[in-house]
Amino acid sequence: MPASPDSTSAADIADAARRLLAGELVAFPTETVYGLGADAENRQAVARIYAAKGRPANHPVIVHIAPQGDLSYWAAEVPPEARLLIDAFWPGPLTLILKRAPHIADTVSGGQDSIGIRCPSHPVAQALLAAFAAGKPNGQGGVAAPSANKFGQVSPTRADHVRGEFPDEVAAGMPVLEGGASEVGIESTILDLSRLDRGAGPVLLRPGHIGAAQIEAVLGVQVFAPDAAAPRASGTLKAHYAPRTALELASDARLQAVLQGRGLPPGKVVVVAYTPPPAACDARIQWQQVPADPARYAQALYALLRDLDGRGFERIIVQAPPADDAWHAVNDRIGRAAAAFTLDTTDL
């Protein structure tokens, strides 16, 4: 059974902060997913994140700061739009892309002149970030932390997911702070504000729990889709968040064909659907019903995919969620998870 957030003690936090200050890796919970953290200003420590995850060097990471952290230490400019969003949504699951301060190395930004920053709301994350910053000479520590999983795989939403993903690092002593199951369950919204002076933005690079409509309500301006010149950001590759089992995203019409056994592999498959199971379907199919509410669906999604990934299915078939704005983030994650799948139509 996963441990509760209370199982992380003050001594655990202090030890993890010391390890970060020493250039080591620490896995810790946030309200979105668990992160694999290192001192954002230590090039060698950040390189250890990339090595452990198998992450491309040009793929940026997000810097996490405590609520009392000074954003202007990390960003060359903090526009008024950023201050409005911080007041509305921080601490919380919103990452802002800003112009990177000259003294901050580009190791956290994949070589770009921008930087992604957020302030998580999880109490364990906040305690760790505060303890880590207190150990810095200027009190401005930040922790670079992508999701604590191998690159491109399903993000972890429990501490045991992290231990299963990085057994060698854990065996070598890497701390994994307990924080219970992630409340949000998918990664943060990423909003680009780094190009406002060039007439671009705000631009939604990755949808999340905080939607475009909420951001527009705060800023009073339209949020745009990514353009060709948008900065690279975490989790925005076409294929991402994928289980090792083949994952197919099925329209309602395709789902009806599935129920009749058409276009299925010879072994067993599982259907993940927000609708109730049918009265009858092909014997190879197991039905897994998930919440029809987008927030609850997102919260359950990654843990479910990880569970199904270990149960010997030849394919995970996911019913396409509704296409409305409330489901934007869920559709984004499932679409990327299914991007590598190609349906063999010879049996249809």
PDB file of N, CA and C in Angstrom, residues 40-41 43 70-76 100-106 138 140:
ATOM      1  N   ALA A  40      19.143  23.028  -9.916  1.00  0.00           N
ATOM      2  CA  ALA A  40      19.009  23.607 -11.252  1.00  0.00           C
ATOM      3  C   ALA A  40      20.234  24.408 -11.679  1.00  0.00           C
ATOM      4  N   GLU A  41      21.075  24.820 -10.723  1.00  0.00           N
ATOM      5  CA  GLU A  41      22.260  25.610 -11.065  1.00  0.00           C
ATOM      6  C   GLU A  41      23.537  24.776 -11.097  1.00  0.00           C
ATOM      7  N   ARG A  43      25.382  22.141 -13.183  1.00  0.00           N
ATOM      8  CA  ARG A  43      25.368  21.513 -14.509  1.00  0.00           C
ATOM      9  C   ARG A  43      25.523  19.992 -14.424  1.00  0.00           C
ATOM     10  N   ASP A  70      12.283  34.069  -5.452  1.00  0.00           N
ATOM     11  CA  ASP A  70      12.273  35.300  -6.244  1.00  0.00           C
ATOM     12  C   ASP A  70      12.323  34.929  -7.720  1.00  0.00           C
ATOM     13  N   LEU A  71      11.224  35.115  -8.415  1.00  0.00           N
ATOM     14  CA  LEU A  71      11.158  34.749  -9.830  1.00  0.00           C
ATOM     15  C   LEU A  71      12.158  35.529 -10.663  1.00  0.00           C
ATOM     16  N   SER A  72      12.432  36.761 -10.282  1.00  0.00           N
ATOM     17  CA  SER A  72      13.347  37.591 -11.056  1.00  0.00           C
ATOM     18  C   SER A  72      14.790  37.090 -10.984  1.00  0.00           C
ATOM     19  N   TYR A  73      15.095  36.200 -10.047  1.00  0.00           N
ATOM     20  CA  TYR A  73      16.422  35.598 -10.003  1.00  0.00           C
ATOM     21  C   TYR A  73      16.615  34.665 -11.202  1.00  0.00           C
ATOM     22  N   TRP A  74      15.533  34.048 -11.635  1.00  0.00           N
ATOM     23  CA  TRP A  74      15.587  33.043 -12.699  1.00  0.00           C
ATOM     24  C   TRP A  74      15.262  33.617 -14.075  1.00  0.00           C
ATOM     25  N   ALA A  75      14.453  34.641 -14.093  1.00  0.00           N
ATOM     26  CA  ALA A  75      13.976  35.193 -15.362  1.00  0.00           C
ATOM     27  C   ALA A  75      14.561  36.579 -15.599  1.00  0.00           C
ATOM     28  N   ALA A  76      14.971  36.830 -16.857  1.00  0.00           N
ATOM     29  CA  ALA A  76      15.504  38.148 -17.203  1.00  0.00           C
ATOM     30  C   ALA A  76      14.425  39.208 -17.130  1.00  0.00           C
ATOM     31  N   ARG A 100      15.123  33.598 -19.931  1.00  0.00           N
ATOM     32  CA  ARG A 100      16.067  33.106 -18.929  1.00  0.00           C
ATOM     33  C   ARG A 100      17.053  34.197 -18.522  1.00  0.00           C
ATOM     34  N   ALA A 101      17.294  34.313 -17.222  1.00  0.00           N
ATOM     35  CA  ALA A 101      18.297  35.259 -16.729  1.00  0.00           C
ATOM     36  C   ALA A 101      19.678  34.850 -17.237  1.00  0.00           C
ATOM     37  N   PRO A 102      20.540  35.804 -17.583  1.00  0.00           N
ATOM     38  CA  PRO A 102      21.840  35.474 -18.187  1.00  0.00           C
ATOM     39  C   PRO A 102      22.719  34.581 -17.318  1.00  0.00           C
ATOM     40  N   HIS A 103      22.594  34.682 -16.004  1.00  0.00           N
ATOM     41  CA  HIS A 103      23.482  33.895 -15.141  1.00  0.00           C
ATOM     42  C   HIS A 103      22.988  32.460 -14.924  1.00  0.00           C
ATOM     43  N   ILE A 104      21.812  32.131 -15.429  1.00  0.00           N
ATOM     44  CA  ILE A 104      21.283  30.770 -15.295  1.00  0.00           C
ATOM     45  C   ILE A 104      21.701  29.969 -16.522  1.00  0.00           C
ATOM     46  N   ALA A 105      22.363  28.858 -16.291  1.00  0.00           N
ATOM     47  CA  ALA A 105      22.890  28.052 -17.393  1.00  0.00           C
ATOM     48  C   ALA A 105      21.760  27.483 -18.250  1.00  0.00           C
ATOM     49  N   ASP A 106      22.051  27.301 -19.536  1.00  0.00           N
ATOM     50  CA  ASP A 106      21.028  26.806 -20.450  1.00  0.00           C
ATOM     51  C   ASP A 106      20.844  25.288 -20.375  1.00  0.00           C
ATOM     52  N   ASN A 138      22.550  32.454  -1.360  1.00  0.00           N
ATOM     53  CA  ASN A 138      21.665  33.579  -1.632  1.00  0.00           C
ATOM     54  C   ASN A 138      20.201  33.263  -1.356  1.00  0.00           C
ATOM     55  N   GLN A 140      18.212  31.334  -2.958  1.00  0.00           N
ATOM     56  CA  GLN A 140      17.403  31.281  -4.176  1.00  0.00           C
ATOM     57  C   GLN A 140      17.535  29.947  -4.910  1.00  0.00           C
TER      58      GLN A 140
END
